[in-house]
Short mmCIF file of C-alpha atoms and ligand atoms in Angstrom, two decimals:
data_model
loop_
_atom_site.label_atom_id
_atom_site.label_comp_id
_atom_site.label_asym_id
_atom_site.label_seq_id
_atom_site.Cartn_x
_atom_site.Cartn_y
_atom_site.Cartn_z
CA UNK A 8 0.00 0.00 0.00
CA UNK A 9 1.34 3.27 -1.07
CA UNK A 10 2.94 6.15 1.37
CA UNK A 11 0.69 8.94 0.51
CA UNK A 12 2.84 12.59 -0.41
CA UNK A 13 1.04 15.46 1.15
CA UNK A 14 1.68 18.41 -0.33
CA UNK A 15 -0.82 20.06 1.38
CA UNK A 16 1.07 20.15 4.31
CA UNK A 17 4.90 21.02 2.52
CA UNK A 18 2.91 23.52 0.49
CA UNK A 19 2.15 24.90 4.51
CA UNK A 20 5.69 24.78 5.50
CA UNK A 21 6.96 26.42 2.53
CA UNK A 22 4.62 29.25 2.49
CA UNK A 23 5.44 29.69 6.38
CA UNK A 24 9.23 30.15 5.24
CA UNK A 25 8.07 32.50 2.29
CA UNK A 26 6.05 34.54 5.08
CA UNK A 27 9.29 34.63 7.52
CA UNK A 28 11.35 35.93 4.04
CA UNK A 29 9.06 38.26 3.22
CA UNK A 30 9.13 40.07 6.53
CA UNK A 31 12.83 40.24 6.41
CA UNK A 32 12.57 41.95 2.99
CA UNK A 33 9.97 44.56 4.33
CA UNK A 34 12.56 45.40 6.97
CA UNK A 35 15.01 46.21 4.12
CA UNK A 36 12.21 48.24 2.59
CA UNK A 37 11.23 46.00 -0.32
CA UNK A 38 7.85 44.98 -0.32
CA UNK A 39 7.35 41.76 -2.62
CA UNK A 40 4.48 42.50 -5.32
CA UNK A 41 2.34 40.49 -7.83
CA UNK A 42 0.78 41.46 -10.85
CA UNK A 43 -1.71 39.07 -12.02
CA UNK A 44 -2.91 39.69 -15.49
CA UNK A 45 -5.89 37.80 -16.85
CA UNK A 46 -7.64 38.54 -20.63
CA UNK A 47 -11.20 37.28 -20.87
CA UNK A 48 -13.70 35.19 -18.22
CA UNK A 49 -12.71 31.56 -17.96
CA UNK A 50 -14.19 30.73 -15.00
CA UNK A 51 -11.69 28.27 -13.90
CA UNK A 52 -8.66 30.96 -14.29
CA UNK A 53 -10.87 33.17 -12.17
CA UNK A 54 -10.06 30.26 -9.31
CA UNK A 55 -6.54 29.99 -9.83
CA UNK A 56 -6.21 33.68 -9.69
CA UNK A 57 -8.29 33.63 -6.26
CA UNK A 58 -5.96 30.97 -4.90
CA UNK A 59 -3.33 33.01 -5.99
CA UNK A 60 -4.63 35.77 -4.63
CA UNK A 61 -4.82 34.39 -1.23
CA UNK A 62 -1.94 32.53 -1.32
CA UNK A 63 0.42 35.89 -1.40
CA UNK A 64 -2.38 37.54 1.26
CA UNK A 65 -1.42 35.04 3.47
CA UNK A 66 2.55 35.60 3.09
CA UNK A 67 2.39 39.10 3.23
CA UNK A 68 3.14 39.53 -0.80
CA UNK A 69 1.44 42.58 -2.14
CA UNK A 70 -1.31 41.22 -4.97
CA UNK A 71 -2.45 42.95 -7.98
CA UNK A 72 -4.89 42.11 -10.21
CA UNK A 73 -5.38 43.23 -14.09
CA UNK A 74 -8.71 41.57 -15.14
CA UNK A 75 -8.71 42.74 -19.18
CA UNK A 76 -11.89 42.39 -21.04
CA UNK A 77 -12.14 39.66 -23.92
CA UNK A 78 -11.96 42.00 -26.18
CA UNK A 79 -8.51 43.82 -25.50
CA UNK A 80 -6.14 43.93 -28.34
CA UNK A 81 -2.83 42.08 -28.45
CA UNK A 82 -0.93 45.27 -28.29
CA UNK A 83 -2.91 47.02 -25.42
CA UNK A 84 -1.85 43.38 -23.32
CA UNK A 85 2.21 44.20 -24.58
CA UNK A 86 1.68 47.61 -23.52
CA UNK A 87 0.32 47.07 -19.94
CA UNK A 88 3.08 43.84 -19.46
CA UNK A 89 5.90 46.27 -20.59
CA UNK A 90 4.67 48.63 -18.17
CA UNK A 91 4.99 46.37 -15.23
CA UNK A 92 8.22 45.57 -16.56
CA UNK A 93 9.50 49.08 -15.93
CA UNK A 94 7.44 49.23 -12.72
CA UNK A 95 10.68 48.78 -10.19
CA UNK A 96 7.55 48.23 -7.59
CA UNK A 97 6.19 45.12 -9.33
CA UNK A 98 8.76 41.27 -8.59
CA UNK A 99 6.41 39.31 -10.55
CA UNK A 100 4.40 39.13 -13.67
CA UNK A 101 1.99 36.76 -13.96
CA UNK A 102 -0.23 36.18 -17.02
CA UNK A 103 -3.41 33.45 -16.61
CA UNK A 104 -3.36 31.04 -19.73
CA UNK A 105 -5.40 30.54 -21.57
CA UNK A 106 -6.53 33.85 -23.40
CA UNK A 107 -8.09 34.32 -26.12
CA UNK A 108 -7.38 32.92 -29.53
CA UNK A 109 -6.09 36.36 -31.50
CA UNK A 110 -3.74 37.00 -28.63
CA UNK A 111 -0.36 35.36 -29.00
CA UNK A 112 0.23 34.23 -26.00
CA UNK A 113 4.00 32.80 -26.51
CA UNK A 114 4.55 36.89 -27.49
CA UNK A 115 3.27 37.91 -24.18
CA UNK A 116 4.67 35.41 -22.26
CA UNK A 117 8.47 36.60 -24.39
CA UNK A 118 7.67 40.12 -23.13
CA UNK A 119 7.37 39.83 -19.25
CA UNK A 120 10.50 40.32 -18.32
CA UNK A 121 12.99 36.95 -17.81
CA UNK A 122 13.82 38.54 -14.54
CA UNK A 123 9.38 39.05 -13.56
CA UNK A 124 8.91 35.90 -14.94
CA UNK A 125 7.46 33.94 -11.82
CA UNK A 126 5.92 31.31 -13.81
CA UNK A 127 9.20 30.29 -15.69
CA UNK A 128 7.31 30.49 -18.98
CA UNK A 129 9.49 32.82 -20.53
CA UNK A 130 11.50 31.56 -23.06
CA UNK A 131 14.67 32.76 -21.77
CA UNK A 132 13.68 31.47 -18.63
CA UNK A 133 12.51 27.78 -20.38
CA UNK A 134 16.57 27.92 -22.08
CA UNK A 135 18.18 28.83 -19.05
CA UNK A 136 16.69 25.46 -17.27
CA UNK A 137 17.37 23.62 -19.99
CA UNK A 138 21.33 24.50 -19.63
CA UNK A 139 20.94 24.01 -16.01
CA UNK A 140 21.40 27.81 -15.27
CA UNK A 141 19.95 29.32 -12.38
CA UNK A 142 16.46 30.78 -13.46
CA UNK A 143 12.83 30.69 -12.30
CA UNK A 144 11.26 26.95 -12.99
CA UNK A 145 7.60 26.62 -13.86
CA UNK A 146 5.82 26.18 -10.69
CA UNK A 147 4.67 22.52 -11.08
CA UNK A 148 7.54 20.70 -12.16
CA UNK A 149 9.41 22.37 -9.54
CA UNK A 150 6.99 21.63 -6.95
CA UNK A 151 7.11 18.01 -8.34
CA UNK A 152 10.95 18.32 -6.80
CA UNK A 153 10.26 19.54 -3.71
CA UNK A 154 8.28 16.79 -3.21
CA UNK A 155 10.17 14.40 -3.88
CA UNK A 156 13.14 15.93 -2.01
CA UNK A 157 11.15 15.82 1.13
CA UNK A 158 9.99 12.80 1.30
CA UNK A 159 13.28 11.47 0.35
CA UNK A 160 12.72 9.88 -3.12
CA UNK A 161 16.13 8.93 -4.85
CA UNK A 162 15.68 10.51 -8.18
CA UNK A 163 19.45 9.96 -9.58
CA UNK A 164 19.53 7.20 -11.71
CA UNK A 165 15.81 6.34 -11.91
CA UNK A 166 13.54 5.55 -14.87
CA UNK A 167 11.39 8.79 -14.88
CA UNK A 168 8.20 8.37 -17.55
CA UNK A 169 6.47 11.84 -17.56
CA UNK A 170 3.43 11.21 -19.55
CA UNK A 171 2.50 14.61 -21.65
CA UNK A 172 4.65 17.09 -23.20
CA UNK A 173 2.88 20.28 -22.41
CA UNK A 174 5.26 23.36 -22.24
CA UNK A 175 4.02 24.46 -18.39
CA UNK A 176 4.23 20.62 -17.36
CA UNK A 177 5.88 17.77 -19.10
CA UNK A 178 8.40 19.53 -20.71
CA UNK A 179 9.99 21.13 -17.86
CA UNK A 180 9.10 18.22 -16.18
CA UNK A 181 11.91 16.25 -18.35
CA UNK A 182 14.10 19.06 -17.64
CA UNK A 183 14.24 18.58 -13.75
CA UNK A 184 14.17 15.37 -13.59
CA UNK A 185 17.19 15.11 -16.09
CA UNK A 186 19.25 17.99 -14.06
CA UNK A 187 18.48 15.34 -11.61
CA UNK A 188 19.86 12.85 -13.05
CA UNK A 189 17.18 10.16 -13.60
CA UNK A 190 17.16 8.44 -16.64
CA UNK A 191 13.69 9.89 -18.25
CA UNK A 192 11.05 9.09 -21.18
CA UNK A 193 8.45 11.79 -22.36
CA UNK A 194 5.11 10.22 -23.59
CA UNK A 195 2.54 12.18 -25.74
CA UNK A 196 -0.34 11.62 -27.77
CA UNK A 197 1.59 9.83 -30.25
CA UNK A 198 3.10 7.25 -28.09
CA UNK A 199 3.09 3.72 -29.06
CA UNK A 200 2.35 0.81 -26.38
CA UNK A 201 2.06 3.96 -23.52
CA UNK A 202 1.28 1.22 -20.95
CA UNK A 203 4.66 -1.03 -21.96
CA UNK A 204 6.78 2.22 -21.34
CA UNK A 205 5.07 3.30 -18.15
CA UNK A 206 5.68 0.29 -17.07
CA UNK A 207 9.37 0.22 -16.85
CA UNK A 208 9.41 3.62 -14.79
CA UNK A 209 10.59 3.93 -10.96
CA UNK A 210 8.61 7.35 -11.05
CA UNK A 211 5.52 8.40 -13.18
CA UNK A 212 4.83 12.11 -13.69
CA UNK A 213 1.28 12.32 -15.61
CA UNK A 214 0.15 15.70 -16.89
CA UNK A 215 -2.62 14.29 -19.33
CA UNK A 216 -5.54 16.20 -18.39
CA UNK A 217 -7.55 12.77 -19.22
CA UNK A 218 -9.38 11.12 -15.84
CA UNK A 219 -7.88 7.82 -14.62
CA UNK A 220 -6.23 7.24 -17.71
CA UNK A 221 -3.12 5.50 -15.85
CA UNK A 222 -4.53 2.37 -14.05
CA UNK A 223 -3.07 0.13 -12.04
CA UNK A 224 -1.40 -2.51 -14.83
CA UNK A 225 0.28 0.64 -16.30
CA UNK A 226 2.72 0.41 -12.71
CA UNK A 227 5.33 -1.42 -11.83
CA UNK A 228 5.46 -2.38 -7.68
CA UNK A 229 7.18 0.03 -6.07
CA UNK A 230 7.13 3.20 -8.49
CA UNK A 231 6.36 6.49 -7.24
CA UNK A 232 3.00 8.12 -8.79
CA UNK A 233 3.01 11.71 -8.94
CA UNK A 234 -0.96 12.97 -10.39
CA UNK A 235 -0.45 16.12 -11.92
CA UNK A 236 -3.82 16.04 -13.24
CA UNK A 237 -7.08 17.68 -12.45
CA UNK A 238 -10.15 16.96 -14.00
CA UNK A 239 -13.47 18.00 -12.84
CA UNK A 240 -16.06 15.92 -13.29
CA UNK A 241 -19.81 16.43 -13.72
CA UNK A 242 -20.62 15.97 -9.62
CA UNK A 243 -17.81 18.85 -8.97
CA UNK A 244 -15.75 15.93 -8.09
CA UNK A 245 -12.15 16.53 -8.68
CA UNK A 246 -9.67 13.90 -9.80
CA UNK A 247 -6.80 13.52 -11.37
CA UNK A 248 -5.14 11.48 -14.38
CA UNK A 249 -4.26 8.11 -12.60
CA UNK A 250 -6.67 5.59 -11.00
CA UNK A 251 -5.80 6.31 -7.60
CA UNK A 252 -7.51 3.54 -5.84
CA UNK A 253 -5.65 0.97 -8.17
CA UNK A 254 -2.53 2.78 -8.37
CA UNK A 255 -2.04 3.12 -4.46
CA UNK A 256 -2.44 -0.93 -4.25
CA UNK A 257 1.17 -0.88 -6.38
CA UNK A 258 3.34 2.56 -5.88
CA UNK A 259 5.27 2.91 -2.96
CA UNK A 260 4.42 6.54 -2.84
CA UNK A 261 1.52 8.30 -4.50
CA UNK A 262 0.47 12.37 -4.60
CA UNK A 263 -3.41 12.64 -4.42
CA UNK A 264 -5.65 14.68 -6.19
CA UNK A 265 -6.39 16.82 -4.48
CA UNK A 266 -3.83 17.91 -1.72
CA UNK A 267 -0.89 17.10 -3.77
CA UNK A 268 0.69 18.53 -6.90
CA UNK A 269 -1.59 21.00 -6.98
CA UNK A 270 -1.03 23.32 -3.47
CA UNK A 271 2.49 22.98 -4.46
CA UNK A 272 2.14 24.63 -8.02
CA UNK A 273 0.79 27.80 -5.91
CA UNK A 274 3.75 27.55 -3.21
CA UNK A 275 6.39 27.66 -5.26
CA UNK A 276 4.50 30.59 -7.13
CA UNK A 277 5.10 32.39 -3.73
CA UNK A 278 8.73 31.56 -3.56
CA UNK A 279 9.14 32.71 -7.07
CA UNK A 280 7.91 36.28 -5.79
CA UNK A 281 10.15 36.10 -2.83
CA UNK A 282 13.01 35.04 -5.32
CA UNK A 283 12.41 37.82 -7.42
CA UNK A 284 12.15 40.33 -4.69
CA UNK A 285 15.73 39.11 -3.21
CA UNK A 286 17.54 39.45 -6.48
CA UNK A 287 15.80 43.37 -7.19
P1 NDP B 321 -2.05 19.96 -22.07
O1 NDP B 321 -3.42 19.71 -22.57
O2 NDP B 321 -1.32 21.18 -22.49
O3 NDP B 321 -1.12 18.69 -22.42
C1 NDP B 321 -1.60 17.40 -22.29
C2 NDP B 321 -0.54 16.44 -22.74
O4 NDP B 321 -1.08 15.12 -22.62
C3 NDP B 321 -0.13 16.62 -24.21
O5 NDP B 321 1.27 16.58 -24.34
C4 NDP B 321 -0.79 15.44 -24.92
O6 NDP B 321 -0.04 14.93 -26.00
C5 NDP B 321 -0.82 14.40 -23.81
N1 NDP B 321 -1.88 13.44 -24.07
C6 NDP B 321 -3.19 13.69 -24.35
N2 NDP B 321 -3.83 12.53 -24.59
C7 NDP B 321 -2.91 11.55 -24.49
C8 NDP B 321 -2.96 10.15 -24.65
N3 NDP B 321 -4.09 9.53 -24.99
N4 NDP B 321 -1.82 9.45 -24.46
C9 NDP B 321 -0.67 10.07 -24.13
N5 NDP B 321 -0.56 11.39 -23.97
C10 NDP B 321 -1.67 12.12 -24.16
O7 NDP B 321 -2.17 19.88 -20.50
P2 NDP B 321 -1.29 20.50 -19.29
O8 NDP B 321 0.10 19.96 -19.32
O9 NDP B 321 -1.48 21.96 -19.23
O10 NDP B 321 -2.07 19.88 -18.05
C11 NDP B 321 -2.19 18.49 -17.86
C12 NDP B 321 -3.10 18.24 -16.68
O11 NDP B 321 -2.49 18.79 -15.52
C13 NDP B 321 -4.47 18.91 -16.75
O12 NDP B 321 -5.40 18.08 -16.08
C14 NDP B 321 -4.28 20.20 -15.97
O13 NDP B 321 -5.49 20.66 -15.42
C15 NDP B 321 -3.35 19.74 -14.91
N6 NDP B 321 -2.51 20.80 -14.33
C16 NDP B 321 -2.38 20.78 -12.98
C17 NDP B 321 -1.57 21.69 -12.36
C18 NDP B 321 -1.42 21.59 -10.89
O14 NDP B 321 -1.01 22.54 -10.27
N7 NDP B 321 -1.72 20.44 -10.28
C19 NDP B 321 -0.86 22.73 -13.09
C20 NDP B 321 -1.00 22.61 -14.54
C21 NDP B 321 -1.81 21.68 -15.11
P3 NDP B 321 0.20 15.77 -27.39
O15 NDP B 321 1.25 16.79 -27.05
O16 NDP B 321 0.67 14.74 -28.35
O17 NDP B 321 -1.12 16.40 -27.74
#
C-alpha cells in the first residue's frame, strides 16, 4: 500500500518560510508584489487567480490584479506587461493562460521580463533550465521536486516516464528530472504501447488532463506516482489522471488529487515572488 505525499502540508511549511522571508525583505524596505494579469472570463482561471490571490495575502506579498476584457487587443496586453516591466515596484508578472485565440500568447509570455517571470514560462527562462542555469522553474515541475526531495525519493539514476509534453508541465518536467539525473522518457499523444513504457518507470509524472487514464497494470510495484492532473467531473468531483484507488495498491508513494501537486504549483509561485524580490 502506497505512502501517501502530502503536499498540502509542505505547500504549509513552505509558504510559512516565504512569510518569515518576506518580513525580512519589508525590513530592508522591499515589499514583494504580484501582478496578475488575466484577458477574458474563464471561470476556472478566475479560481486559480483567487488561490493566488490568497496565497500571497497570506505571506504578506502585495497582490495585484489586471482583469482585461475579452476584447482587449494584443498590443494594449504588450503595452500594460511592458509597463509592469519598468514598474521597479512590481517582482512578478503573472499572465493566466489561456486567453483568447487572437492573442499570441507565446509573445506575451516573451515580453514579461525573464527577470518578472514567476511562472518560468518565458523563453529565456525555459533555455536557461534547460542548460541548467539558475532561473525561475515553472511552478509545477518544480513543486514536483520539492516533493520528492522531502519525502526522500532517490531521483538519480531512476527511470522517470512523464506522460505529456505540455510546455508548463511535461516539458519542464523532463528538464528537472534530467538535471536530476534520472534516466527519463516523455510520452505524448503519439506514443506507441504507452502502458509497456510506463511500465518500466521507478517514477511516473502524468500531466494528461484525461481522468484515470493510468490504471493500475500501467505500474510497476514500487514506483512512485506523482498525479499532476485535475479533471473536474460532472458531480464537482475533482480527480486527477491516474486511478488512484488501483494505483495506491502498487506505488510505494503516491500524490493525491487533491492535496498534492496541486497546493504545491501555488507555493512555489510564492517563492518565485520572494526570489524575485531578493535578487531586485
Ligand atoms: P495539455 O493539454 O497542455 O497537455 C496534455 C498532454 O497530454 C499533451 O502533451 C498530450 O499529448 C498528452 N496526451 C493527451 N492525450 C494523451 C494520450 N491519450 N496518451 C498520451 N498522452 C496524451 O495539458 P497541461 O500539461 O497543461 O495539463 C495536464 C493536466 O495537468 C491537466 O489536467 C491540468 O489541469 C493539470 N494541471 C495541474 C496543475 C497543478 O497545479 N496540479 C498545473 C497545470 C496543469 P500531445 O502533445 O501529443 O497532444
Amino acid at each position: 500500500m502506497a505512502k501517501i505525499i502530502d503536499g498540502k502540508a509542505l505547500a504549509q511549511k513552505i509558504r510559512e518560510n516565504v512569510k518569515k522571508e518576506v518580513d525580512n525583505l519589508k525590513l530592508q524596505g522591499i515589499n514583494p508584489k504580484l501582478s496578475v494579469i488575466m484577458v477574458g472570463n474563464d471561470s476556472a482561471s478566475a479560481v486559480y487567480v483567487r488561490n493566488k490571490s490568497n496565497a500571497c495575502k497570506n505571506t504578506g506579498i502585495e497582490f495585484e490584479e489586471y482583469f482585461l476584457p475579452e476584447e482587449t487587443k494584443e498590443e494594449e496586453l504588450i503595452e500594460l506587461i511592458e509597463k509592469l516591466n519598468k514598474d521597479d515596484s512590481v517582482h512578478g508578472i503573472l499572465l493566466q493562460s489561456p486567453v483568447p485565440k487572437h492573442i499570441n500568447i507565446d509573445r506575451a509570455f516573451d515580453t514579461i521580463s525573464y527577470k518578472k517571470d514567476v511562472d518560468g514560462f518565458n523563453a529565456v527562462n525555459v533555455g536557461k533550465l534547460c542548460l541548467g542555469k539558475d532561473c525561475f522553474i515553472s511552478c509545477t515541475p518544480y513543486g514536483i521536486i520539492k516533493l520528492l526531495e522531502e519525502y526522500n525519493i532517490e531521483i538519480s539514476g531512476k527511470r522517470a516516464v512523464v506522460i505529456g509534453r505540455s510546455n508548463i508541465v511535461g516539458k519542464p518536467m523532463l528538464q528537472c528530472l534530467l538535471a536530476k539525473d534520472a534516466t527519463v522518457t516523455v510520452c505524448h499523444s503519439k506514443t506507441k504501447n504507452l502502458a509497456d513504457v510506463v511500465k518500466e518507470a521507478d517514477i511516473i509524472v502524468a500531466a494528461i488532463g484525461k481522468p484515470n487514464f493510468i490504471t493500475g497494470d500501467m505500474i510497476k510495484e514500487g514506483a512512485v506516482v506523482i498525479d499532476v492532473g485535475i479533471n473536474r467531473m460532472e458531480d464537482g468531483k475533482l480527480i486527477g489522471d491516474v486511478n488512484f484507488e488501483e494505483a495506491k495498491e502498487k506505488a510505494s508513494y503516491i500524490t493525491p488529487v487533491p492535496g498534492g501537486v496541486g497546493p504545491m504549483t501555488i507555493a512555489m509561485l510564492v517563492e518565485n515572488v520572494v526570489k524575485s524580490a531578493k535578487n531586485s
